[in-house]
């Protein structure tokens, strides 16, 4: 996993299933292909609801997530 210098972008190789993601993200990326980009606006009831994540996501937050599906880098590629 790579994190950008300003902390705004995470690049990760990730295989996921429904149990790994909160509902809004799972449904938001459904059908995406390599090269696809989406900006998702996710309501609290499809994310972290009233519990939030202490110090990171406030309770009942609407999340704005930008997702891009990029091809996997092969060993030796930059």
Coordinates of N, CA and C in Angstrom, one line a residue:
X1 N 0.8 -1.2 0.0 CA 0.0 0.0 0.0 C 0.9 1.2 0.0
X2 N 0.5 2.2 -0.8 CA 1.2 3.5 -0.8 C 0.3 4.6 -0.4
X3 N 0.8 5.5 0.4 CA 0.1 6.7 0.9 C 0.8 7.9 0.3
X4 N 0.0 8.9 -0.3 CA 0.6 10.1 -0.8 C 1.2 10.9 0.3
X5 N 2.1 11.8 -0.1 CA 2.8 12.7 0.9 C 1.8 13.5 1.8
X6 N 0.7 14.0 1.2 CA -0.2 14.8 1.9 C -1.3 13.9 2.6
X7 N -1.2 12.6 2.4 CA -2.2 11.7 3.1 C -3.5 11.6 2.5
X8 N -3.7 12.2 1.3 CA -5.0 12.3 0.7 C -5.3 11.1 -0.2
X9 N -4.3 10.4 -0.6 CA -4.5 9.3 -1.6 C -3.8 8.0 -1.1
X10 N -4.6 6.9 -1.1 CA -4.1 5.6 -0.8 C -4.2 4.7 -2.0
X11 N -3.1 4.1 -2.4 CA -3.0 3.2 -3.5 C -2.8 1.8 -2.9
X12 N -3.7 0.9 -3.2 CA -3.5 -0.5 -2.5 C -4.0 -1.5 -3.5
X13 N -3.3 -2.7 -3.4 CA -3.8 -3.9 -4.1 C -4.7 -4.5 -3.2
X14 N -6.0 -4.8 -3.6 CA -7.0 -5.2 -2.7 C -8.0 -6.1 -3.4
X15 N -8.2 -7.3 -2.9 CA -9.3 -8.2 -3.3 C -10.3 -8.0 -2.2
X16 N -11.5 -7.8 -2.6 CA -12.5 -7.5 -1.5 C -13.8 -8.3 -1.8
X17 N -14.6 -8.5 -0.8 CA -15.9 -9.0 -0.9 C -16.9 -8.1 -0.1
X18 N -18.1 -8.4 -0.1 CA -19.1 -7.6 0.5 C -18.8 -7.3 2.0
X19 N -18.3 -8.3 2.7 CA -18.0 -8.1 4.1 C -16.9 -7.2 4.4
X20 N -16.0 -6.9 3.5 CA -14.8 -6.1 3.7 C -15.1 -4.6 3.6
X21 N -16.2 -4.2 2.9 CA -16.5 -2.8 2.7 C -17.8 -2.4 3.3
X22 N -17.9 -1.1 3.7 CA -19.2 -0.6 4.1 C -20.1 -0.6 2.9
X23 N -21.4 -0.6 3.1 CA -22.4 -0.8 2.0 C -22.3 0.2 0.9
X24 N -22.2 1.5 1.2 CA -22.1 2.5 0.2 C -20.9 2.4 -0.7
X25 N -19.8 2.0 -0.2 CA -18.6 1.8 -1.0 C -18.8 0.6 -1.9
X26 N -19.3 -0.5 -1.3 CA -19.5 -1.8 -2.0 C -20.4 -1.5 -3.2
X27 N -21.6 -0.9 -3.0 CA -22.5 -0.6 -4.1 C -22.0 0.4 -5.1
X28 N -21.2 1.4 -4.6 CA -20.6 2.4 -5.4 C -19.6 1.9 -6.5
X29 N -18.9 0.9 -6.1 CA -17.8 0.4 -7.1 C -18.3 -0.7 -7.9
X30 N -19.5 -1.2 -7.6 CA -20.1 -2.3 -8.4 C -20.1 -2.0 -9.9
X31 N -19.6 -2.9 -10.7 CA -19.6 -2.7 -12.2 C -18.4 -1.9 -12.7
X32 N -17.5 -1.4 -11.8 CA -16.4 -0.6 -12.3 C -15.4 -1.5 -13.0
X33 N -14.7 -0.9 -13.9 CA -13.6 -1.6 -14.6 C -12.3 -0.9 -14.5
X34 N -11.2 -1.5 -14.9 CA -9.9 -0.8 -14.9 C -10.0 0.5 -15.7
X35 N -9.5 1.5 -15.1 CA -9.5 2.8 -15.7 C -10.7 3.7 -15.3
X36 N -11.7 3.0 -14.7 CA -12.9 3.7 -14.3 C -12.6 4.6 -13.1
X37 N -13.4 5.7 -13.0 CA -13.3 6.7 -11.9 C -14.7 7.1 -11.5
X38 N -14.9 7.2 -10.2 CA -16.2 7.7 -9.7 C -16.0 8.5 -8.5
X39 N -16.9 9.5 -8.3 CA -16.9 10.2 -7.1 C -18.2 9.8 -6.4
X40 N -18.2 9.3 -5.2 CA -19.3 8.8 -4.5 C -19.7 9.7 -3.4
X41 N -21.0 10.0 -3.2 CA -21.5 10.7 -2.1 C -22.3 9.7 -1.3
X42 N -21.8 9.3 -0.1 CA -22.4 8.1 0.6 C -23.1 8.6 1.9
X43 N -24.4 8.3 1.9 CA -25.2 8.7 3.1 C -24.8 7.9 4.3
X44 N -25.0 8.5 5.5 CA -24.6 7.9 6.8 C -25.1 6.5 6.9
X45 N -26.4 6.2 6.5 CA -27.0 4.9 6.7 C -26.3 3.8 5.8
X46 N -25.5 4.2 4.9 CA -24.7 3.2 4.1 C -23.2 3.3 4.4
X47 N -22.9 4.0 5.5 CA -21.5 4.1 5.9 C -21.4 3.8 7.4
X48 N -21.0 4.8 8.2 CA -20.7 4.5 9.6 C -21.8 5.0 10.6
X49 N -22.9 5.4 10.0 CA -24.1 5.8 10.8 C -23.8 6.7 11.9
X50 N -24.5 6.6 13.1 CA -24.2 7.5 14.2 C -23.0 7.2 15.0
X51 N -22.3 6.0 14.7 CA -21.1 5.7 15.5 C -19.9 6.4 15.0
X52 N -19.8 6.7 13.7 CA -18.6 7.3 13.1 C -17.4 6.5 13.4
X53 N -16.2 7.2 13.3 CA -14.9 6.6 13.7 C -14.3 7.8 14.5
X54 N -14.1 7.5 15.8 CA -13.6 8.6 16.7 C -12.3 9.2 16.2
X55 N -12.4 10.6 16.1 CA -11.2 11.3 15.6 C -11.0 11.4 14.1
X56 N -11.8 10.6 13.4 CA -11.6 10.6 11.9 C -12.9 10.9 11.2
X57 N -14.0 10.2 11.5 CA -15.2 10.4 10.8 C -16.3 10.7 11.9
X58 N -16.9 11.9 11.8 CA -17.9 12.3 12.8 C -19.2 11.5 12.7
X59 N -20.0 11.3 13.7 CA -21.2 10.6 13.7 C -22.1 11.2 12.6
X60 N -22.9 10.4 11.9 CA -23.8 10.8 10.8 C -23.2 11.6 9.7
X61 N -22.0 11.3 9.4 CA -21.3 12.0 8.3 C -21.7 11.5 6.9
X62 N -21.8 12.4 6.0 CA -22.0 12.1 4.6 C -20.5 12.0 4.0
X63 N -20.2 10.9 3.4 CA -18.8 10.7 2.9 C -18.7 11.0 1.4
X64 N -17.7 11.7 1.0 CA -17.4 11.9 -0.4 C -16.1 11.1 -0.7
X65 N -16.2 10.1 -1.5 CA -15.1 9.2 -1.8 C -14.8 9.2 -3.3
X66 N -13.6 9.4 -3.7 CA -13.2 9.3 -5.1 C -12.5 8.0 -5.3
X67 N -13.0 7.2 -6.2 CA -12.4 5.9 -6.5 C -11.9 5.8 -7.9
X68 N -10.8 5.2 -8.1 CA -10.2 4.9 -9.4 C -9.7 3.5 -9.4
X69 N -10.1 2.7 -10.4 CA -9.5 1.4 -10.5 C -8.4 1.4 -11.5
X70 N -7.2 1.1 -11.0 CA -6.0 1.2 -11.8 C -5.4 -0.2 -12.0
X71 N -4.7 -0.4 -13.1 CA -4.1 -1.7 -13.4 C -3.0 -2.0 -12.4
X72 N -2.8 -3.3 -12.1 CA -1.8 -3.7 -11.2 C -0.4 -3.5 -11.8
X73 N 0.5 -2.9 -11.0 CA 1.9 -2.8 -11.5 C 2.6 -4.1 -11.5
X74 N 3.3 -4.5 -12.5 CA 4.1 -5.7 -12.5 C 5.5 -5.4 -11.8
X75 N 6.1 -6.4 -11.3 CA 7.4 -6.2 -10.7 C 8.4 -5.5 -11.6
X76 N 9.1 -4.6 -11.1 CA 10.0 -3.8 -11.9 C 9.5 -2.6 -12.5
X77 N 8.1 -2.4 -12.6 CA 7.5 -1.2 -13.2 C 7.6 -0.1 -12.2
X78 N 7.6 1.1 -12.7 CA 7.6 2.3 -11.8 C 6.2 2.9 -11.8

